[in-house]
mmCIF file of C-alpha atoms in Angstrom:
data_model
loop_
_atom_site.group_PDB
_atom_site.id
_atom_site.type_symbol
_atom_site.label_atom_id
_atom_site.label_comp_id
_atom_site.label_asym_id
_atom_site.label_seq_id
_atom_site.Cartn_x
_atom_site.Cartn_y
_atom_site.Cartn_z
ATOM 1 C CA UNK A 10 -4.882 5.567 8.955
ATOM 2 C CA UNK A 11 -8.266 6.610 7.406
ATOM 3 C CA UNK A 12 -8.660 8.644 10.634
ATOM 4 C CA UNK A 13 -5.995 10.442 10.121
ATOM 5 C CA UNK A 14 -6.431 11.442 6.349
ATOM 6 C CA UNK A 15 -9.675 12.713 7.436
ATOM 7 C CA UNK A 16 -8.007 15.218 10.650
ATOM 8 C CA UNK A 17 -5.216 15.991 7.726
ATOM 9 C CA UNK A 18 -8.258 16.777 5.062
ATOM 10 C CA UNK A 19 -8.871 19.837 7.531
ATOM 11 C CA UNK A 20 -5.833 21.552 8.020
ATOM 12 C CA UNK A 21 -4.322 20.198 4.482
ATOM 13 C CA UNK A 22 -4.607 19.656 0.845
ATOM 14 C CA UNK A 23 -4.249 15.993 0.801
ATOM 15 C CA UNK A 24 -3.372 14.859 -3.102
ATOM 16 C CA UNK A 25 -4.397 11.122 -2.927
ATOM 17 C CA UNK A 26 -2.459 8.969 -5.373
ATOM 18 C CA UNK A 27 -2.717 4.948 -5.211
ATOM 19 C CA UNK A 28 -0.105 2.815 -6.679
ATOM 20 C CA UNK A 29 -0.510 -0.609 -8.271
ATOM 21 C CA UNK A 30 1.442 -2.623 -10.399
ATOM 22 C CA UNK A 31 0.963 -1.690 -13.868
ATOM 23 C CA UNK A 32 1.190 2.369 -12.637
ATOM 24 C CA UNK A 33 3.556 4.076 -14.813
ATOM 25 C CA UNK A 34 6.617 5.514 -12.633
ATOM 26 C CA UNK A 35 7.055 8.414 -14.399
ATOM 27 C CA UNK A 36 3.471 9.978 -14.411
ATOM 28 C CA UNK A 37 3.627 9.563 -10.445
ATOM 29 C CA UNK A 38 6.575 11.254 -9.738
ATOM 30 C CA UNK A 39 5.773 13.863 -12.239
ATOM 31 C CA UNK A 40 1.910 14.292 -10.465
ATOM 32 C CA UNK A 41 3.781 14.354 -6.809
ATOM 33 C CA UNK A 42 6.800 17.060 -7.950
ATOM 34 C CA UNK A 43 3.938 19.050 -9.249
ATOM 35 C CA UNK A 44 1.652 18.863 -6.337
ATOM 36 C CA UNK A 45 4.592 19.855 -4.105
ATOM 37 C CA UNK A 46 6.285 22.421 -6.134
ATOM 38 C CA UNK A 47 2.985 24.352 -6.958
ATOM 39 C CA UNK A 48 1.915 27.838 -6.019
ATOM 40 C CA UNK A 49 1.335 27.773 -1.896
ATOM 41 C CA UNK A 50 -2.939 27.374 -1.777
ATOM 42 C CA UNK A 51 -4.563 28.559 1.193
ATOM 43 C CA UNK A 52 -3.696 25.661 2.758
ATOM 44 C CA UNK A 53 -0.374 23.258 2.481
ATOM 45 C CA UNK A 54 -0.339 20.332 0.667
ATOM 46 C CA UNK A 55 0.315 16.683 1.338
ATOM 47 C CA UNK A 56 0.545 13.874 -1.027
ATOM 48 C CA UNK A 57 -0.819 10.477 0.046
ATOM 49 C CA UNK A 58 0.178 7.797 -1.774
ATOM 50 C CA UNK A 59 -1.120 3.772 -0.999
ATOM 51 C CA UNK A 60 -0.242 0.447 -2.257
ATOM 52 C CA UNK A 61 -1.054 -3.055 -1.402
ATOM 53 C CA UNK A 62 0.794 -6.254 -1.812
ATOM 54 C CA UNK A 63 3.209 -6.497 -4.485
ATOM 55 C CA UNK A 64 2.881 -2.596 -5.914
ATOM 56 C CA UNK A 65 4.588 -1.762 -2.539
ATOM 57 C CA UNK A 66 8.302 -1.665 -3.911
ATOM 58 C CA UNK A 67 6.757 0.135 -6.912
ATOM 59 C CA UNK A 68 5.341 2.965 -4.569
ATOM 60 C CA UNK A 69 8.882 2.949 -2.441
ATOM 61 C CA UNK A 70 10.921 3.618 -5.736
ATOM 62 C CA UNK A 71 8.552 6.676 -6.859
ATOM 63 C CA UNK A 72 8.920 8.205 -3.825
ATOM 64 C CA UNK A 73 12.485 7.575 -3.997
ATOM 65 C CA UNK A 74 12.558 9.219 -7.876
ATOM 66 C CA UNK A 75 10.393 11.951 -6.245
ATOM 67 C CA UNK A 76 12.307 13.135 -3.290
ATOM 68 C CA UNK A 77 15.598 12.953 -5.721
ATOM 69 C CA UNK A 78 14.281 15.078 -7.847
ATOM 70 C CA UNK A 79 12.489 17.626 -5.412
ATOM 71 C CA UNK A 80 15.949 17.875 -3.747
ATOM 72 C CA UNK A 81 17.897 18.607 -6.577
ATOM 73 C CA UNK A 82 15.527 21.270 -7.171
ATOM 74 C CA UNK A 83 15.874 22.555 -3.571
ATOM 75 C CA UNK A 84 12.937 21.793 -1.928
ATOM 76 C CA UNK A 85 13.030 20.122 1.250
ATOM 77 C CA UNK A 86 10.462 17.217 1.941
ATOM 78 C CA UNK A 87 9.246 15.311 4.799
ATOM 79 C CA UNK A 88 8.040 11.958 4.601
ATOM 80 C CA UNK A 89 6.202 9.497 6.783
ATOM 81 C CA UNK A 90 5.261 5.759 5.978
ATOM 82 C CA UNK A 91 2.576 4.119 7.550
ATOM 83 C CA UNK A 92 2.824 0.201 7.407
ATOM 84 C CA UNK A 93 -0.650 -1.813 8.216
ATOM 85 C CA UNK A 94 -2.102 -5.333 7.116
ATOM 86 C CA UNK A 95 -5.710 -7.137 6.966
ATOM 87 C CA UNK A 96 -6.879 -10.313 5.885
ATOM 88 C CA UNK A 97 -8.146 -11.348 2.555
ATOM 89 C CA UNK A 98 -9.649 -14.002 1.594
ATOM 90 C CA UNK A 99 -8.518 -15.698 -2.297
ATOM 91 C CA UNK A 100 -10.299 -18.655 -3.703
ATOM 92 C CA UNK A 101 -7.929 -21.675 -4.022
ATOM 93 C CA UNK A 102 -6.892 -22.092 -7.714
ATOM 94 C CA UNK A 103 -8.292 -25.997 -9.055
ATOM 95 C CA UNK A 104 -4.364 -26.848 -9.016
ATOM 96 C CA UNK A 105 -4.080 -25.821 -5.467
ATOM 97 C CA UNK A 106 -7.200 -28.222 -4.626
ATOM 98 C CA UNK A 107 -5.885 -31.064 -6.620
ATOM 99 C CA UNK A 108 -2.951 -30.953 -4.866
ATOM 100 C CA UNK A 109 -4.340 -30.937 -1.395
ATOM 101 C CA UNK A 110 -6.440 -34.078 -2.943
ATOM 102 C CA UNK A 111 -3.853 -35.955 -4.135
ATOM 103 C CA UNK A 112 -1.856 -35.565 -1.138
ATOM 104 C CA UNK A 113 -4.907 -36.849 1.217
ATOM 105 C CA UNK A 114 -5.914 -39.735 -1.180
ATOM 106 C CA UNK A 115 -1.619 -41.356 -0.990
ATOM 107 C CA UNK A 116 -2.280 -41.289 3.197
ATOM 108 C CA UNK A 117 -5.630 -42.502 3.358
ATOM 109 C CA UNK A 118 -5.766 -46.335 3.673
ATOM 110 C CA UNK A 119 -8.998 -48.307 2.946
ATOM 111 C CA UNK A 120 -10.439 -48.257 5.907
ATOM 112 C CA UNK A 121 -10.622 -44.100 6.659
ATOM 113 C CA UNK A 122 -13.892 -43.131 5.426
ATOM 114 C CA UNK A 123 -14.198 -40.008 3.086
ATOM 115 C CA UNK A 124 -15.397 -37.184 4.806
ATOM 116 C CA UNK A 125 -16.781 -36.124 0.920
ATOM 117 C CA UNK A 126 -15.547 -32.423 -0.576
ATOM 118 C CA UNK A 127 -14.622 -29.460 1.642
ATOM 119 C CA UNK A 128 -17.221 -26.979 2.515
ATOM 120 C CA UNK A 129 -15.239 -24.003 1.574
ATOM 121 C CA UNK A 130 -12.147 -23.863 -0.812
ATOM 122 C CA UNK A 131 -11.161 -20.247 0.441
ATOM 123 C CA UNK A 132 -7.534 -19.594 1.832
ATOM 124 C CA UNK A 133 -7.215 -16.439 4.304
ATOM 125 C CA UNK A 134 -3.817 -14.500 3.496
ATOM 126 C CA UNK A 135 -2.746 -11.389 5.495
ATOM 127 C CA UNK A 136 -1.856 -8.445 2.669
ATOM 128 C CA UNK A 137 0.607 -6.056 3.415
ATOM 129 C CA UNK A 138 -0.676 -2.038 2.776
ATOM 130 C CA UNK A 139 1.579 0.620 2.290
ATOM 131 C CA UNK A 140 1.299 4.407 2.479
ATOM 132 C CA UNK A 141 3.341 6.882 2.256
ATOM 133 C CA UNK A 142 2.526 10.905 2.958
ATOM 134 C CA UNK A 143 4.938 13.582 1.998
ATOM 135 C CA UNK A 144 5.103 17.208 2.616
ATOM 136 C CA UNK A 145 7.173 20.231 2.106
ATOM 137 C CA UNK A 146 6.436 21.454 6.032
ATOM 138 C CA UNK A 147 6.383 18.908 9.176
ATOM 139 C CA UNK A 148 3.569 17.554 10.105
ATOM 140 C CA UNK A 149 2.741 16.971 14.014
ATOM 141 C CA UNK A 150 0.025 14.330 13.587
ATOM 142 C CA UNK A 151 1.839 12.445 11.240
ATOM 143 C CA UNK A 152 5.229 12.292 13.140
ATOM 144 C CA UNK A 153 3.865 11.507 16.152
ATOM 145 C CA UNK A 154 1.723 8.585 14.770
ATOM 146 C CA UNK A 155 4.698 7.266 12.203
ATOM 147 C CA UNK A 156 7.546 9.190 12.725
ATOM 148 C CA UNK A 157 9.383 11.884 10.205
ATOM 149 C CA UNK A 158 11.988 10.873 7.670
#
């Protein structure tokens, strides 16, 4: 995805805009219907906006708001979601430990020996990343790759 951002950097002029979960929906949609709606630059412009994890239904209703309100002012939009994941890795909470302890010490008999403490009290969760470009003209690289809404 960061391969194509750079090709569209280029040819475009890419308006980055990352969403999280304390982003205010209003100063969003206002910074994407004025990216879109201003004076033509030498070259067009795309807005690229990216959220991770739980922000993602935040991002999915200012685009919503967004193309709503650039349609009832007549401009046409195109839009094109990329959907990837990675791995993190989050330190287990003292509760979550406990837990697993508590659990292991009411099926242990007597006569299992401890193996003593874990060597690592790190979890590994996959984490969900959303982005989302939009554009007034279509885009060839990004509807081939994602496909054009």
């Amino acid at each position: 995805m960061a391969h194509e951002i750079r090709i569209l950097e280029n040819t475009h002029d890419v308006v980055k805009l990352n969403v999280m979960q304390s982003t205010a929906i209003r100063q969003r949609t206002g910074r994407i219907i004025e990216s879109l709606t201003a004076q033509q630059k030498q070259k067009p412009v795309v807005v690229s906006l990216a959220a991770t994890g739980k922000a993602a239904p935040k991002l999915i209703s200012i685009v919503e708001i967004a193309k709503r309100d650039l349609a009832s002012r007549g401009v046409s939009c195109k839009q094109y979601t990329a959907v990837s994941c990675d791995q993190v890795f989050v330190e287990k909470g003292a509760e979550q430990v406990a837990e697993e302890d508590s659990t292991k010490a009411e099926d242990d008999q007597d006569y299992f020996e401890s193996m003593g403490p874990k060597s690592s009290d790190v979890a590994v969760r996959t984490q969900a990343h959303l982005t989302v470009f939009l554009s007034k003209s279509s885009i060839k690289l990004l509807r081939d790759s994602y496909g054009e809404q």
